[in-house]
Amino acid sequence: MDIPLISLAAPEAEVSAAIRAACMAHGFFYVLDHGVPADLVAAQFAWAARLFALPEADKQAVSLFNSSARRGWEGLGAQTLDAAAKPDAKESFYSGLHYGADHPYVQARLNGYGPNQWPQGLPGLQAQTEAYTAAVQALAERLMRYLARSLDLAPTYFDGFMADPMLTLRMVRYPPHPPAAGADVFGAGAHTDWGAITLLAQDDIGGLQVQAADGAWLPAVPVPGSFIVNLGDMIPRWTNGRYRSNPHRVINANATGRDRYSIPCFYSPNFYARVEAVPGTVQEGTEPVFTPCTAGEHLEQMYQKTYAKAA
C-alpha cells in the first residue's frame, strides 16, 4: 500500500483527483505545500514536550475528567482504542476551539463545546496552541472543499455543516514500547478515527502503522514538512461507503528509546449536522449503506465505547 504525497500547490483538479484515489483506496494521504508555517509546527511540539514534563500534580489539576467539554490532560492508560488490547500507553492533552459561556451549545453542555483548561506555570502555551489551532482549522476547511470537489459536488457543499465545528487538538506523548510487552500492548490500539478528517503532525520517531487490505500493518513514515491526513468514520457515512476510514495504530518501538510526540487535529462538523449519503453516492433503487445520524450522536457513542474499559 502506497500512501500518496499530494502537493496542494498543484492545480485544483489534479489535487482533487489524487484525493479521490487515496480516499477510495485506504483513506490516507500526506499533504505538502499546505501553508501551515514550519516554525509554528515546531513550536507546538516544543510546547508539548514542556507540558508533559510538568509534575503529575500540575497535570492532574487540569484533568480531562474534570471538564464537561472533555478538554485537558489524560494520563497513561485512560483510553482503550482496541477493545481486545490493554489500555493505551499514551499521555494526552486535549484542547479545542473556544466557545464562550453564552454560546447555546455550551449552555446545553454538548460534547465538544466549552472552555479549554490550561496548566499553571506555562505562560505562552495558550497563545501558541490557539495560533496553531487556527492554522490547522483553515487547512481542514480547505481539505473539506477538496473532498467535495472529489465527489463531483460544489466545493462549498460541506461549508454549512462546518459552522461551529467540533474541533479537537490533541498533543500526545508515547513512551518507548517495553521490549517484553505482549502482543496486546500498544501506544494506541488499532482503531479508526471518529470524525470527518484528521490532520496529523508527527515527529521524526515514527511508529504510526496503517492496515493494508491483506491485514498487514505498514509504517506511515514521517515526511518532513507534511501532515498526514486520514478520513474519519463520518466520511464513509457521507459517501455511502465509497471513501474509506482505515484502521491504524501506534507502536513506539524506535531504537533510540525516545518518547514519540504527535499532534493530531480531529476536525468534525457541527454537533447537529446530519451525516447521510451525499448526492450521487446511492444508486437508484437501493438503500444507503449507513443509517443517518447526527455528528454529535456518533461521537458520543464512540466516547462511551473507548473509555468504558479504562473506567
XYZ file of C-alpha atoms in Angstrom:
311
model
C 0.000 0.000 0.000
C 1.376 3.375 -1.004
C 0.316 6.438 0.963
C 0.481 9.199 -1.662
C 2.155 12.569 -1.225
C -0.128 15.320 -2.512
C 1.112 18.861 -3.055
C -1.601 21.443 -2.514
C 0.370 23.730 -4.846
C -0.763 21.583 -7.793
C -3.819 22.533 -9.900
C -7.108 22.020 -8.064
C -8.384 19.365 -10.456
C -5.158 17.392 -10.011
C -5.340 17.642 -6.222
C -8.993 16.560 -6.163
C -8.273 13.558 -8.398
C -5.370 12.466 -6.185
C -7.503 12.806 -3.054
C -10.302 10.800 -4.685
C -7.915 7.943 -5.488
C -6.461 7.907 -1.958
C -9.874 8.057 -0.286
C -11.239 5.175 -2.345
C -8.137 3.059 -1.706
C -7.474 3.472 2.023
C -8.301 6.987 3.227
C -4.727 8.110 3.997
C -2.508 10.670 2.259
C 0.241 13.161 3.036
C -0.176 16.837 2.147
C 2.733 19.118 1.295
C 2.736 22.851 0.470
C -0.179 23.188 2.871
C 0.511 26.724 4.124
C 0.979 25.971 7.852
C 4.331 27.592 8.790
C 7.055 25.125 9.768
C 8.114 27.247 12.742
C 4.549 27.203 14.092
C 4.513 23.392 13.928
C 7.939 23.124 15.565
C 6.872 25.470 18.350
C 3.803 23.345 19.082
C 5.971 20.250 19.522
C 8.292 22.171 21.841
C 5.362 23.289 23.995
C 4.005 19.735 24.061
C 7.293 18.486 25.495
C 7.206 21.201 28.185
C 3.612 20.358 29.017
C 4.193 16.652 29.533
C 7.316 17.359 31.607
C 5.203 19.110 34.255
C 4.804 17.438 37.650
C 1.951 14.951 37.822
C 0.029 17.125 40.287
C 0.087 20.099 37.910
C -1.310 17.977 35.094
C -3.896 16.308 37.296
C -5.203 19.775 38.213
C -6.384 20.151 34.599
C -7.648 16.589 34.150
C -9.837 15.855 31.170
C -12.312 14.202 33.519
C -12.902 17.470 35.369
C -14.127 19.133 32.164
C -17.662 18.890 30.805
C -16.163 19.738 27.387
C -13.591 16.910 27.635
C -10.653 19.293 27.489
C -7.445 18.852 29.448
C -4.894 16.241 30.474
C -5.355 12.490 30.188
C -2.886 10.099 31.804
C -1.393 6.833 30.643
C -3.944 4.056 30.223
C -7.021 6.268 30.369
C -8.275 5.220 26.928
C -8.605 1.853 25.201
C -8.961 2.218 21.439
C -8.706 -1.530 20.721
C -11.167 -3.409 22.932
C -9.097 -6.601 22.602
C -5.909 -4.906 23.857
C -4.555 -3.419 27.051
C -5.297 0.292 27.770
C -3.283 2.596 25.507
C 0.231 3.538 26.624
C -0.038 7.219 25.847
C -0.435 10.532 27.647
C -2.535 13.274 26.063
C -3.677 16.849 26.379
C -6.879 17.977 24.661
C -7.899 21.481 23.642
C -10.257 22.888 21.054
C -11.979 25.958 19.714
C -13.039 28.428 22.360
C -16.794 28.696 22.763
C -17.901 31.207 25.387
C -20.288 30.546 28.259
C -23.074 32.364 26.406
C -22.922 30.045 23.382
C -26.111 27.920 23.265
C -24.115 24.726 22.707
C -22.060 25.416 25.829
C -25.185 26.140 27.831
C -26.637 22.832 26.580
C -23.382 21.101 27.674
C -22.897 19.479 24.294
C -19.811 17.343 23.807
C -17.020 19.295 22.102
C -18.140 22.753 23.212
C -16.847 24.728 26.138
C -13.735 26.219 27.701
C -10.212 24.878 27.494
C -8.108 24.186 30.578
C -4.518 25.431 30.717
C -1.987 24.314 33.337
C -0.384 26.758 35.715
C 3.242 27.644 35.097
C 3.280 27.518 31.297
C 2.648 31.081 30.105
C 2.561 31.119 26.341
C 1.054 27.665 25.874
C -2.458 29.015 25.331
C -1.450 31.671 22.770
C 0.730 29.215 20.849
C -1.919 26.497 20.802
C -4.650 28.889 19.704
C -2.460 30.129 16.820
C -1.649 26.577 15.773
C -5.300 25.532 16.019
C -6.386 28.413 13.785
C -3.825 27.402 11.154
C -4.829 23.744 11.046
C -8.527 24.641 11.095
C -8.004 26.717 7.956
C -6.225 23.767 6.343
C -9.028 21.394 7.368
C -11.630 23.680 5.805
C -9.571 23.784 2.616
C -9.350 19.992 2.535
C -13.090 19.608 3.038
C -13.573 21.672 -0.118
C -11.189 19.378 -1.987
C -13.187 16.406 -0.703
C -16.378 17.962 -2.034
C -14.770 18.511 -5.456
C -13.516 14.928 -5.446
C -17.143 13.776 -5.097
C -18.254 15.995 -8.007
C -20.030 18.316 -5.597
C -19.747 22.086 -5.319
C -16.569 22.980 -3.383
C -18.728 24.684 -0.755
C -21.031 21.664 -0.243
C -19.784 20.916 3.279
C -19.420 24.535 4.393
C -22.808 24.677 6.101
C -22.064 21.555 8.105
C -18.868 23.129 9.403
C -20.365 26.169 11.138
C -19.441 25.898 14.836
C -17.430 22.701 14.258
C -16.307 20.191 16.855
C -12.538 20.574 16.554
C -10.225 18.763 18.946
C -6.479 19.304 19.063
C -4.626 16.564 20.895
C -0.981 16.638 21.936
C 0.209 13.091 22.608
C 3.285 11.553 24.219
C 4.075 7.877 23.637
C 6.705 6.374 25.970
C 9.087 3.815 24.444
C 7.492 0.426 23.830
C 8.552 -2.072 26.534
C 10.756 -4.770 24.928
C 8.968 -7.540 26.830
C 5.452 -6.244 26.176
C 2.856 -8.705 25.000
C 1.117 -8.658 21.654
C -1.810 -6.782 23.183
C 0.184 -3.686 24.211
C 0.147 -0.579 22.001
C 0.740 3.123 22.262
C -2.614 3.451 20.519
C -4.542 0.304 19.724
C -5.985 -0.395 16.304
C -8.854 1.965 15.547
C -10.458 4.210 13.013
C -10.911 7.893 13.767
C -14.356 9.081 14.637
C -14.950 12.420 12.953
C -14.613 13.833 9.448
C -10.879 14.253 8.839
C -7.723 14.088 10.952
C -4.639 16.217 10.289
C -1.612 14.669 11.974
C 1.748 16.284 12.623
C 4.231 13.660 13.800
C 7.840 13.916 14.921
C 10.739 12.007 13.335
C 10.416 8.917 15.550
C 7.829 7.017 13.510
C 5.522 4.367 14.926
C 2.250 5.054 13.126
C 1.089 1.964 11.229
C -1.738 1.701 8.700
C -3.510 -1.548 7.891
C -3.304 -2.774 4.307
C -6.097 -4.678 2.550
C -4.432 -8.024 3.365
C -4.325 -7.189 7.084
C -0.611 -6.350 7.204
C 0.499 -3.311 9.219
C 2.639 -0.904 7.207
C 4.572 2.123 8.518
C 3.432 5.665 7.766
C 6.976 7.021 7.638
C 7.410 10.639 8.802
C 7.802 13.012 5.845
C 9.376 16.368 6.791
C 7.086 19.336 6.246
C 3.963 17.237 5.772
C 0.715 16.494 7.503
C -0.789 13.023 7.309
C -4.485 13.280 6.525
C -6.862 10.413 7.142
C -10.597 10.052 6.926
C -12.751 9.524 9.980
C -15.855 7.366 10.213
C -18.205 10.166 9.183
C -16.802 10.237 5.639
C -17.879 6.661 4.762
C -21.327 7.619 6.062
C -21.367 10.730 3.901
C -20.105 8.860 0.815
C -22.193 5.680 1.243
C -19.027 3.622 1.643
C -17.269 4.981 -1.431
C -14.490 6.506 0.688
C -12.750 4.523 3.428
C -11.887 5.129 7.059
C -8.934 2.825 7.616
C -7.644 1.156 10.813
C -4.322 2.381 12.177
C -2.310 2.039 15.383
C 0.855 3.273 17.088
C 3.816 1.305 18.452
C 6.756 3.415 19.611
C 9.429 0.761 19.124
C 12.196 3.068 17.855
C 15.782 2.039 18.609
C 16.690 5.316 20.333
C 14.391 4.776 23.303
C 12.946 8.286 22.925
C 9.407 9.396 23.601
C 7.305 9.865 20.485
C 5.212 13.024 20.128
C 2.340 13.589 17.749
C -0.282 16.303 17.352
C -3.495 15.215 15.646
C -6.271 17.666 14.895
C -9.652 15.946 14.703
C -11.988 18.025 12.582
C -15.695 17.258 12.764
C -18.861 19.053 11.711
C -21.408 20.867 13.835
C -22.913 18.749 16.633
C -26.317 18.741 14.925
C -25.021 18.167 11.379
C -26.903 15.292 9.749
C -24.481 12.741 8.373
C -26.081 10.858 5.478
C -25.198 9.858 1.929
C -24.442 12.857 -0.289
C -25.983 13.231 -3.757
C -24.642 10.838 -6.353
C -23.464 8.112 -3.956
C -26.622 5.975 -3.697
C -27.657 4.054 -6.781
C -31.277 4.383 -7.829
C -33.431 1.639 -6.334
C -31.015 0.850 -3.487
C -30.892 1.841 0.164
C -27.983 3.713 1.775
C -25.390 1.506 3.458
C -25.405 3.525 6.698
C -28.231 4.738 8.909
C -28.220 8.559 9.045
C -27.331 10.161 12.354
C -26.111 13.454 13.705
C -22.412 14.093 14.197
C -22.945 14.519 17.927
C -24.751 11.199 18.299
C -21.938 9.390 16.525
C -19.150 10.941 18.599
C -20.925 10.318 21.890
C -21.262 6.625 21.053
C -17.534 6.413 20.306
C -16.544 8.174 23.534
C -18.616 5.757 25.583
C -17.145 2.769 23.779
C -13.461 3.682 24.125
C -13.487 4.952 27.711
C -15.646 2.182 29.198
C -12.761 -0.295 29.648
C -10.435 2.239 31.262
C -13.207 3.306 33.641
